[in-house]
Each structure stands twice: as structure tokens, then as C-alpha cells.
Short mmCIF file of C-alpha atoms in Angstrom, two decimals:
data_model
loop_
_atom_site.label_atom_id
_atom_site.label_comp_id
_atom_site.label_asym_id
_atom_site.label_seq_id
_atom_site.Cartn_x
_atom_site.Cartn_y
_atom_site.Cartn_z
CA MET S 107 25.97 -25.85 -22.48
CA SER S 108 23.96 -26.02 -19.30
CA SER S 109 24.86 -22.43 -18.40
CA VAL S 110 23.69 -21.26 -21.83
CA LYS S 111 20.35 -22.98 -21.31
CA GLN S 112 20.04 -21.42 -17.86
CA ILE S 113 20.72 -17.96 -19.26
CA LYS S 114 18.10 -18.49 -21.96
CA THR S 115 15.61 -19.62 -19.32
CA TRP S 116 16.31 -16.59 -17.10
CA PHE S 117 16.04 -14.34 -20.16
CA LEU S 118 12.60 -15.70 -20.99
CA ILE S 119 11.46 -15.35 -17.37
CA HIS S 120 12.76 -11.78 -17.24
CA LYS S 121 11.23 -10.91 -20.59
CA TRP S 122 7.71 -12.17 -19.95
CA THR S 123 7.38 -11.24 -16.28
CA SER S 124 8.52 -7.71 -17.15
CA LEU S 125 6.26 -7.36 -20.17
CA ILE S 126 3.15 -8.56 -18.35
CA CYS S 127 3.53 -6.28 -15.33
CA THR S 128 5.21 -3.19 -16.83
CA ALA S 129 2.08 -1.16 -17.68
CA PHE S 130 0.59 -1.69 -14.22
CA LEU S 131 3.89 -0.99 -12.48
CA LEU S 132 4.23 2.26 -14.38
CA MET S 133 0.78 3.22 -13.12
CA LEU S 134 1.74 2.26 -9.56
CA CYS S 135 5.01 4.23 -9.69
CA ILE S 136 3.32 7.33 -11.11
CA THR S 137 0.44 7.27 -8.60
CA GLY S 138 2.85 6.39 -5.81
CA LEU S 139 4.91 9.59 -6.20
CA PRO S 140 2.26 12.02 -4.88
CA LEU S 141 1.22 9.48 -2.22
CA ILE S 142 4.77 9.50 -0.79
CA PHE S 143 4.44 13.23 -0.16
CA HIS S 144 0.72 13.37 0.69
CA GLU S 145 1.39 15.01 4.07
CA GLU S 146 3.70 17.63 2.57
CA ILE S 147 1.22 18.32 -0.24
CA GLU S 148 -1.53 18.91 2.31
CA GLU S 149 0.73 21.31 4.21
CA LEU S 150 1.49 23.24 1.01
CA GLU S 151 -2.24 23.77 0.56
CA GLY S 152 -1.98 26.02 3.60
CA LYS S 153 -4.98 24.68 5.49
CA PRO S 154 -4.84 25.62 9.20
CA HIS S 155 -5.39 23.00 11.89
CA LEU S 156 -9.04 22.51 12.67
CA ALA S 157 -8.74 22.90 16.43
CA LYS S 158 -7.31 26.01 18.06
CA GLN S 159 -4.21 25.74 20.21
CA VAL S 160 -4.97 25.74 23.91
CA PRO S 161 -2.76 26.05 27.00
CA ALA S 162 -1.36 22.83 28.40
CA GLY S 163 -3.64 21.29 30.99
CA THR S 164 -6.87 22.60 29.45
CA PRO S 165 -9.63 20.16 30.49
CA LEU S 166 -10.94 17.73 27.88
CA ALA S 167 -14.64 17.48 27.16
CA GLY S 168 -14.51 13.69 27.28
CA LEU S 169 -15.30 11.10 24.60
CA ASP S 170 -18.88 10.63 25.74
CA LYS S 171 -19.59 14.34 25.25
CA LEU S 172 -17.84 14.31 21.85
CA ALA S 173 -19.91 11.29 20.78
CA GLU S 174 -23.09 13.16 21.75
CA THR S 175 -22.06 16.05 19.46
CA ALA S 176 -21.44 13.70 16.54
CA GLN S 177 -24.67 11.81 17.12
CA ALA S 178 -26.69 15.01 17.43
CA LYS S 179 -25.51 16.09 13.99
CA TYR S 180 -26.80 12.85 12.44
CA PRO S 181 -29.42 11.41 14.83
CA LYS S 182 -30.59 8.80 12.30
CA LYS S 183 -27.10 7.38 11.81
CA VAL S 184 -25.05 5.18 14.14
CA ILE S 185 -21.45 5.64 15.24
CA ARG S 186 -19.28 2.75 14.12
CA TYR S 187 -15.71 3.96 14.67
CA VAL S 188 -13.81 6.58 16.62
CA TYR S 189 -10.25 7.47 15.62
CA TRP S 190 -7.54 10.08 15.95
CA ASP S 191 -5.55 11.79 13.19
CA GLU S 192 -2.03 12.62 14.44
CA HIS S 193 -1.90 15.49 11.92
CA GLU S 194 -4.98 17.14 13.47
CA PRO S 195 -4.13 17.60 17.15
CA ASN S 196 -6.84 18.17 19.76
CA THR S 197 -9.52 16.56 17.60
CA THR S 198 -11.43 13.29 17.50
CA ALA S 199 -13.07 11.84 14.39
CA PHE S 200 -16.31 9.84 14.39
CA SER S 201 -17.39 7.64 11.49
CA LEU S 202 -21.17 7.27 11.23
CA SER S 203 -23.19 5.05 8.89
CA ASP S 204 -26.82 4.34 8.11
CA SER S 205 -26.63 1.08 10.09
CA ILE S 206 -24.08 -0.82 12.16
CA ASP S 207 -23.61 -3.41 9.37
CA ALA S 208 -23.57 -0.97 6.43
CA PRO S 209 -21.02 -1.47 3.62
CA PRO S 210 -17.52 -0.01 4.21
CA ASP S 211 -18.07 2.85 1.74
CA ASN S 212 -21.26 3.95 3.53
CA PHE S 213 -19.93 6.44 6.04
CA THR S 214 -19.95 10.09 7.07
CA THR S 215 -17.05 11.56 9.03
CA VAL S 216 -17.51 14.16 11.76
CA ILE S 217 -14.53 15.85 13.46
CA VAL S 218 -15.05 17.28 16.94
CA ASP S 219 -12.88 19.54 19.13
CA ASP S 220 -11.48 17.59 22.11
CA HIS S 221 -11.81 20.50 24.53
CA THR S 222 -14.98 22.35 23.50
CA ALA S 223 -16.91 19.43 21.94
CA GLU S 224 -17.57 21.78 19.03
CA LEU S 225 -18.26 20.32 15.58
CA LEU S 226 -15.26 21.36 13.43
CA ASP S 227 -15.57 19.68 10.05
CA GLU S 228 -17.32 17.04 7.96
CA PRO S 229 -14.63 16.06 5.42
CA ASN S 230 -15.41 14.02 2.34
CA TYR S 231 -12.56 11.55 1.94
CA GLN S 232 -14.00 10.10 -1.26
CA GLU S 233 -13.13 12.92 -3.62
CA GLY S 234 -10.17 14.95 -4.83
CA PHE S 235 -6.83 14.29 -6.52
CA MET S 236 -5.21 12.35 -3.65
CA TYR S 237 -8.28 10.11 -3.31
CA VAL S 238 -8.10 9.19 -7.02
CA MET S 239 -4.34 8.52 -6.77
CA LEU S 240 -4.84 6.34 -3.69
CA GLN S 241 -7.66 4.28 -5.18
CA LEU S 242 -5.75 3.73 -8.43
CA HIS S 243 -2.71 2.66 -6.44
CA VAL S 244 -4.62 0.38 -4.07
CA ASP S 245 -7.18 -1.41 -6.24
CA MET S 246 -7.82 0.60 -9.45
CA PHE S 247 -11.40 1.20 -8.20
CA MET S 248 -12.03 -2.57 -8.51
CA GLY S 249 -12.25 -3.59 -4.85
CA ILE S 250 -10.61 -6.75 -3.57
CA GLY S 251 -10.34 -8.17 -7.11
CA GLY S 252 -8.23 -5.18 -8.13
CA LYS S 253 -6.07 -5.56 -5.01
CA LEU S 254 -5.33 -9.21 -5.67
CA PHE S 255 -4.59 -8.50 -9.34
CA LEU S 256 -2.07 -5.82 -8.38
CA GLY S 257 -0.62 -8.27 -5.86
CA LEU S 258 -0.01 -10.70 -8.72
CA MET S 259 1.68 -7.92 -10.69
CA GLY S 260 3.88 -7.29 -7.64
CA LEU S 261 4.94 -10.95 -7.58
CA LEU S 262 5.81 -10.77 -11.28
CA PHE S 263 7.83 -7.63 -10.54
CA VAL S 264 9.85 -9.47 -7.88
CA ALA S 265 10.38 -12.37 -10.32
CA ALA S 266 11.61 -9.86 -12.92
CA ILE S 267 14.09 -8.46 -10.38
CA VAL S 268 15.43 -11.91 -9.49
CA SER S 269 15.76 -12.97 -13.14
CA GLY S 270 17.43 -9.63 -13.93
CA ILE S 271 20.06 -10.32 -11.26
CA MET S 272 20.70 -13.77 -12.74
CA LEU S 273 21.23 -12.22 -16.16
CA TYR S 274 23.38 -9.30 -14.99
CA GLY S 275 25.95 -11.58 -13.30
CA PRO S 276 27.24 -13.25 -16.49
CA ILE S 277 27.27 -9.88 -18.29
CA MET S 278 29.52 -8.31 -15.65
CA LYS S 279 32.06 -11.10 -16.07
CA ARG S 280 32.88 -9.63 -19.46
CA PHE S 281 32.43 -5.90 -18.75
CA ASP S 282 33.15 -3.35 -16.02
CA PHE S 283 30.44 -2.73 -13.44
CA GLY S 284 28.29 0.27 -14.26
CA MET S 285 29.55 0.59 -17.84
CA ILE S 286 27.48 2.52 -20.35
CA ARG S 287 28.65 2.11 -23.94
CA THR S 288 28.07 5.66 -25.16
CA GLN S 289 29.99 5.11 -28.41
CA ARG S 290 27.73 2.31 -29.61
CA SER S 291 24.10 2.27 -30.76
CA THR S 292 21.25 3.98 -28.90
CA ARG S 293 19.79 0.58 -28.03
CA LEU S 294 23.04 -0.52 -26.35
CA LYS S 295 23.23 2.72 -24.33
CA TRP S 296 19.69 2.22 -23.05
CA LEU S 297 20.43 -1.46 -22.34
CA ASP S 298 23.44 -0.51 -20.18
CA LEU S 299 21.46 2.20 -18.37
CA HIS S 300 18.56 -0.22 -17.84
CA ASN S 301 20.93 -2.81 -16.34
CA LEU S 302 22.75 -0.28 -14.14
CA LEU S 303 19.59 1.26 -12.69
CA GLY S 304 18.16 -2.21 -12.19
CA VAL S 305 21.14 -3.23 -10.06
CA VAL S 306 21.12 0.03 -8.08
CA THR S 307 17.42 -0.32 -7.20
CA ILE S 308 17.46 -4.06 -6.43
CA VAL S 309 16.96 -3.74 -2.67
CA TRP S 310 14.42 -0.91 -2.89
CA GLY S 311 12.45 -2.63 -5.64
CA THR S 312 12.34 -5.91 -3.72
CA VAL S 313 11.23 -4.20 -0.48
CA VAL S 314 8.55 -2.10 -2.17
CA GLY S 315 7.40 -5.02 -4.33
CA LEU S 316 7.05 -7.45 -1.43
CA THR S 317 5.43 -4.92 0.93
CA GLY S 318 3.04 -4.00 -1.87
CA VAL S 319 2.08 -7.66 -2.28
CA ILE S 320 1.52 -7.95 1.47
CA ASN S 321 -0.66 -4.82 1.48
CA THR S 322 -2.86 -6.18 -1.31
CA ALA S 323 -3.66 -9.12 0.96
CA SER S 324 -4.86 -6.85 3.78
CA GLU S 325 -8.48 -7.99 3.63
CA ILE S 326 -7.42 -11.64 3.66
CA VAL S 327 -5.06 -11.08 6.60
CA LEU S 328 -7.69 -9.24 8.63
CA GLY S 329 -10.24 -11.89 7.71
CA LEU S 330 -7.91 -14.57 9.12
CA TRP S 331 -7.57 -12.53 12.31
CA GLN S 332 -11.35 -12.21 12.59
CA ILE S 333 -12.01 -15.94 12.30
CA GLY S 334 -8.96 -16.77 14.42
CA GLN S 335 -7.89 -14.62 17.35
CA LEU S 336 -10.97 -12.37 17.45
CA SER S 337 -13.26 -15.41 17.53
CA GLU S 338 -11.25 -16.82 20.46
CA MET S 339 -11.43 -13.53 22.35
CA THR S 340 -15.21 -13.24 21.93
CA ALA S 341 -16.04 -16.95 22.33
CA PRO S 342 -17.49 -16.54 25.88
CA TYR S 343 -20.14 -14.21 24.41
CA LYS S 344 -21.15 -16.55 21.59
CA ASN S 345 -24.51 -17.43 23.17
CA ALA S 346 -25.03 -14.17 25.09
CA GLN S 347 -28.28 -12.24 24.85
CA PRO S 348 -28.31 -9.38 22.31
CA LEU S 349 -27.01 -6.08 23.61
CA THR S 350 -29.83 -3.65 24.47
CA GLY S 351 -30.14 -0.26 26.12
CA LYS S 352 -27.50 2.38 26.63
CA LEU S 353 -23.87 1.44 26.05
CA SER S 354 -21.24 1.86 28.74
CA SER S 355 -18.96 4.88 28.80
CA LEU S 356 -16.40 5.44 26.02
CA ASN S 357 -14.27 7.34 28.52
CA GLN S 358 -14.24 4.33 30.81
CA ALA S 359 -13.37 1.95 27.96
CA VAL S 360 -10.33 4.02 26.95
CA ALA S 361 -9.25 4.51 30.57
CA ILE S 362 -9.30 0.74 31.14
CA ALA S 363 -7.27 0.11 27.97
CA ARG S 364 -4.73 2.79 28.97
CA ASP S 365 -4.41 1.30 32.43
CA LYS S 366 -3.78 -2.16 30.97
CA ALA S 367 -1.24 -0.86 28.42
CA PRO S 368 0.21 2.36 29.94
CA GLU S 369 2.99 2.57 27.33
CA MET S 370 0.44 2.74 24.51
CA GLU S 371 -2.28 5.14 23.33
CA PRO S 372 -5.66 4.60 21.64
CA SER S 373 -5.72 4.58 17.85
CA ILE S 374 -9.20 3.38 16.89
CA ILE S 375 -12.34 2.37 18.77
CA ALA S 376 -14.73 -0.03 17.04
CA TYR S 377 -18.34 -0.01 18.27
CA PRO S 378 -20.19 -3.26 19.06
CA GLY S 379 -21.48 -4.99 15.93
CA THR S 380 -18.74 -3.73 13.58
CA PRO S 381 -16.50 -6.24 11.76
CA PHE S 382 -13.51 -5.75 14.10
CA THR S 383 -15.22 -6.63 17.36
CA SER S 384 -18.25 -8.57 18.60
CA LYS S 385 -21.85 -7.49 19.11
CA HIS S 386 -21.11 -7.02 22.81
CA HIS S 387 -17.76 -5.22 22.95
CA TYR S 388 -16.01 -1.99 22.30
CA ALA S 389 -12.67 -2.85 20.69
CA VAL S 390 -10.07 -0.27 21.71
CA PHE S 391 -7.04 -0.69 19.46
CA MET S 392 -3.95 0.59 21.24
CA LYS S 393 -0.70 1.57 19.50
CA GLY S 394 2.86 2.38 20.60
CA ASN S 395 4.31 5.86 20.74
CA THR S 396 7.49 5.47 18.65
CA PRO S 397 7.82 5.50 14.81
CA LEU S 398 8.00 1.68 14.80
CA THR S 399 5.79 0.64 17.72
CA LYS S 400 2.94 2.91 16.65
CA ARG S 401 2.42 0.43 13.80
CA ILE S 402 1.99 -2.43 16.29
CA ILE S 403 -1.65 -2.68 17.35
CA LYS S 404 -2.98 -4.33 20.51
CA PRO S 405 -6.77 -4.76 20.82
CA ALA S 406 -8.59 -4.50 24.14
CA LEU S 407 -12.16 -5.81 24.29
CA ILE S 408 -14.40 -3.91 26.72
CA ASP S 409 -17.86 -5.23 27.59
CA ALA S 410 -20.13 -2.48 26.23
CA LYS S 411 -22.77 -3.21 28.90
CA THR S 412 -20.71 -3.53 32.07
CA GLY S 413 -17.67 -1.51 30.99
CA THR S 414 -15.22 -4.23 32.09
CA LEU S 415 -12.15 -5.56 30.28
CA THR S 416 -12.74 -9.10 28.98
CA ASP S 417 -9.55 -9.69 26.95
CA MET S 418 -6.46 -7.96 25.60
CA ARG S 419 -3.83 -9.64 23.43
CA ASP S 420 -0.96 -8.93 21.10
CA MET S 421 -1.88 -9.24 17.44
CA PRO S 422 -0.62 -12.36 15.58
CA TRP S 423 2.66 -12.00 13.66
CA TYR S 424 0.93 -11.95 10.27
CA VAL S 425 -1.23 -8.96 11.24
CA ASN S 426 1.78 -7.07 12.61
CA THR S 427 3.65 -7.85 9.38
CA LEU S 428 0.83 -6.20 7.45
CA PHE S 429 0.76 -3.10 9.67
CA VAL S 430 4.55 -2.69 9.51
CA SER S 431 4.55 -3.17 5.72
CA GLN S 432 2.03 -0.42 5.02
CA PRO S 433 4.20 2.60 5.98
CA LEU S 434 7.40 0.91 4.76
CA HIS S 435 5.86 0.69 1.30
CA PHE S 436 5.72 4.51 1.12
CA GLY S 437 8.91 5.25 3.05
CA ASP S 438 6.90 6.65 5.95
CA TYR S 439 9.41 5.85 8.72
CA GLY S 440 12.21 8.40 8.45
CA GLY S 441 10.49 11.70 7.72
CA LEU S 442 11.13 13.83 4.65
CA PRO S 443 14.72 12.62 3.92
CA LEU S 444 13.59 9.01 3.55
CA LYS S 445 10.62 10.10 1.47
CA ILE S 446 12.96 11.91 -0.93
CA ILE S 447 15.10 8.78 -1.25
CA TRP S 448 11.94 6.75 -1.89
CA ALA S 449 10.88 9.21 -4.59
CA LEU S 450 14.29 9.07 -6.33
CA PHE S 451 14.13 5.28 -6.42
CA ASP S 452 10.56 5.52 -7.70
CA ILE S 453 11.67 7.79 -10.56
CA ALA S 454 14.59 5.44 -11.34
CA THR S 455 12.11 2.55 -11.53
CA ILE S 456 9.96 4.51 -13.99
CA VAL S 457 13.08 4.91 -16.18
CA ILE S 458 13.81 1.18 -15.86
CA LEU S 459 10.28 0.25 -16.90
CA GLY S 460 10.23 2.74 -19.78
CA SER S 461 13.64 1.65 -21.06
CA GLY S 462 12.57 -1.98 -20.79
CA LEU S 463 9.63 -1.29 -23.11
CA TYR S 464 11.91 0.62 -25.51
CA LEU S 465 14.42 -2.25 -25.59
CA TRP S 466 11.69 -4.79 -26.30
CA PHE S 467 10.29 -2.78 -29.21
CA ALA S 468 13.78 -2.00 -30.53
CA ARG S 469 14.79 -5.66 -30.35
CA ASN S 470 11.65 -6.72 -32.21
CA LYS S 471 12.27 -4.09 -34.84
CA ALA S 472 15.89 -5.21 -35.29
CA THR S 473 14.83 -8.86 -35.47
CA LYS S 474 12.23 -8.14 -38.17
CA ALA S 475 14.75 -6.09 -40.14
CA HIS S 476 17.24 -8.96 -39.94
CA ILE S 477 14.61 -11.44 -41.14
CA ASN S 478 13.72 -9.14 -44.01
CA ARG S 479 17.38 -8.90 -45.03
CA LEU S 480 17.70 -12.68 -44.94
CA SER S 481 14.52 -13.06 -46.99
CA LYS S 482 15.83 -10.58 -49.54
CA SER S 483 19.13 -12.48 -49.79
CA ASP S 484 17.28 -15.77 -50.30
CA THR S 485 15.23 -14.21 -53.07
CA GLU S 486 18.36 -12.94 -54.82
CA ILE S 487 20.01 -16.37 -54.56
CA LEU S 488 16.93 -18.10 -55.99
CA THR S 489 16.82 -15.58 -58.82
CA VAL S 490 20.46 -16.27 -59.72
CA ILE S 491 19.88 -20.05 -59.64
CA ALA S 492 16.81 -19.71 -61.86
CA GLN S 493 18.72 -17.57 -64.36
CA LYS S 494 21.48 -20.18 -64.55
CA GLU S 495 19.00 -23.00 -65.15
CA ASN S 496 17.31 -21.07 -67.95
CA ALA S 497 20.62 -20.18 -69.64
#
């Protein structure tokens, strides 16, 4: 009796968690497909690399010269971030805003040639098909509220997976694994396919669901790092005089960070006053050079007045968990083969979600038909009884 109650409980959990999150998960799976192959899609567009190929050993112009080019293009704006796109070799990107504390969406990007310091492009990352797909997938154009809502849907998805496993076990005690009853009703065939695909995608669905939930908490995780480790690293400058005059050399800041972490390379530089550093430091975020370690970030704080290193630490475990989860969510660790596997599982999940909706509607329809038949039988019985009483 207890096992029957447990099955009923798991059935209700599976039913309602699935129904609540299905529409949003369908949207996430559909938008996720092109995002898995965003690099390949960009290559198919046939756009050449921005910077020309140069012989090995060609001298670099230097970051300070590149920054001058970017600043000269927009003299009334301020540089907030410097970063490198691994898909655009021999270039450096500068993000400029109207002020150092402008909102995150207030930015203009300038890409400069590393060797000639020539301005190459001013891309607009806030338009186009891939931008719409990304924003729908990340927060549905609703900011942090949309992120947290999708995180909740991800948790419901994981709960639906767990409850599905608990339901599939008792079923397989009576039937062969992977059975599809093709000789029975359409609803039974879809039920068997739904169950089979659900079991096959258990691990993938759990990994993608949990990493998706972690990614939706990115702003919270980075906020914890800011009030925790970053505050500790910048504590000696808490009462320092405001930074004035010309900043120290970007070249020197990167050289110091490279010297301190020779096995790593710069990923992003945050200018003083931006959210990921203090008002007195460049923050040079270093990354590894392997598919896994390049997701592990190590910040170096360089005094933007004296050009000296003041602190460099490994990120806390919860920040590294976030950075590792982001590419894993899209299968961005094993090249094209892994992306294809990710896409196949994504399509299978779309079938699972669609069949789940079909089964729910079909079950409701069958239940209503059964109730109608019972009601009709009751009416016939009452009619016969009434006829007998009147005879």
C-alpha cells in the first residue's frame, strides 16, 4: 500500500513539475540549438578575419598604443574593459562607455589591430538573430528577474527528471527495457517513446539543467565575489585618496600579471572604477591555456598609479564552478563532435517535452470521455428505475 502511495506521489510531482516548466523548456531547447553552433554559423557566413595574417615575430604595437586608437575614436567616452576574442586573432577589443559607472548595456565596442594599431571594426553586439536567441535563452529580455525565473524552471526540470526515474523503475519491472508497444493505441506508443527518451537523456538533462540553474545565478555569484574576496584584496585602498592624473601603463600591468602567472594569459582587463575592480586598480584576469583551465580565472590587481602588483589570488570555488558550468551547458569543451551530441540530446528533449504535453491532453480527453460514458450509464439506469416505478 505504501508503494502505491509513493508512486502516486511521484506521479503528481512529475505531472506538475513538467507541466509548469514545459513551455519555457521548449523555448530554451529551441533557442539553445543555434547557440550550440554559434561559432560554426558565424564561419558559414563567410566573414574573413578582421586582422591580416602577419609573419611570426612581427612586432606588436602595444596595448597603450591600441588604447590611444580606441580613445581617439571616441574622445568623450571612457574605456572600461579590454578583452581578447580567440576567434579573431591579432586583435584587441576595447569597450567604451559614457562614464566609468554607466549601466552594463551602455557600451561601444572598438576592435583594433594588434600590430598596426589600426581601427578594424565597431561591431554592434546588441542586434541580429544570434543576439535575440541568446537574450531569450538567458533572461527573456527581462534582466536578472528573467534569469532567476528560468533558474526556477531549471530546478523544476531536474525535479521532473528525478520523479520520472522513480516512476520508470516500477514500470520496467513488468516490461522489457526500451519497449514501445506499436500494436496498441497511439497514446501508449507515445508514452513508451516518452519514457524511453527520458531514460536515455537522464544524464544529459541533469547536467544541462543544473548548469543552466548555476548560470542563471551568475550575477549573484559575482556579487558574492565582489563583497567577499574582491573587498579583501582592495581593503588596503579603502581610505586612499581618489585616483587622479594619467594611469600607469597597460603594457606594464599585463607584463606583471604574465610574470606572476607565466602559465596563463590575459583574458580581460577591467579599468579602475568598474564593478570588477577598485577605483585604484587595473584588474587583469588571467586564464589557462587548455580547454579546461582557460575557464579558470585568476585576477591580478595592479595599482593604476604606480603600476605595481598589490594582490593576485585564485578565484573561490563557487566562482570557478560558474565559469566551468557556462561552456559545459552548451557542450563547448570537445569541439564539433560534442556539439553534435549536445544537439541530438537537445532535439530528443524537445520530443520528450512535446510528447509529454500530448500525453497530458490525451489523458484528460480520455478521462472526460470516461466520465461522460459513466454519466450516460447513470442516466439510463435512472430512466429504467423511473419507468418501473411508474408502471
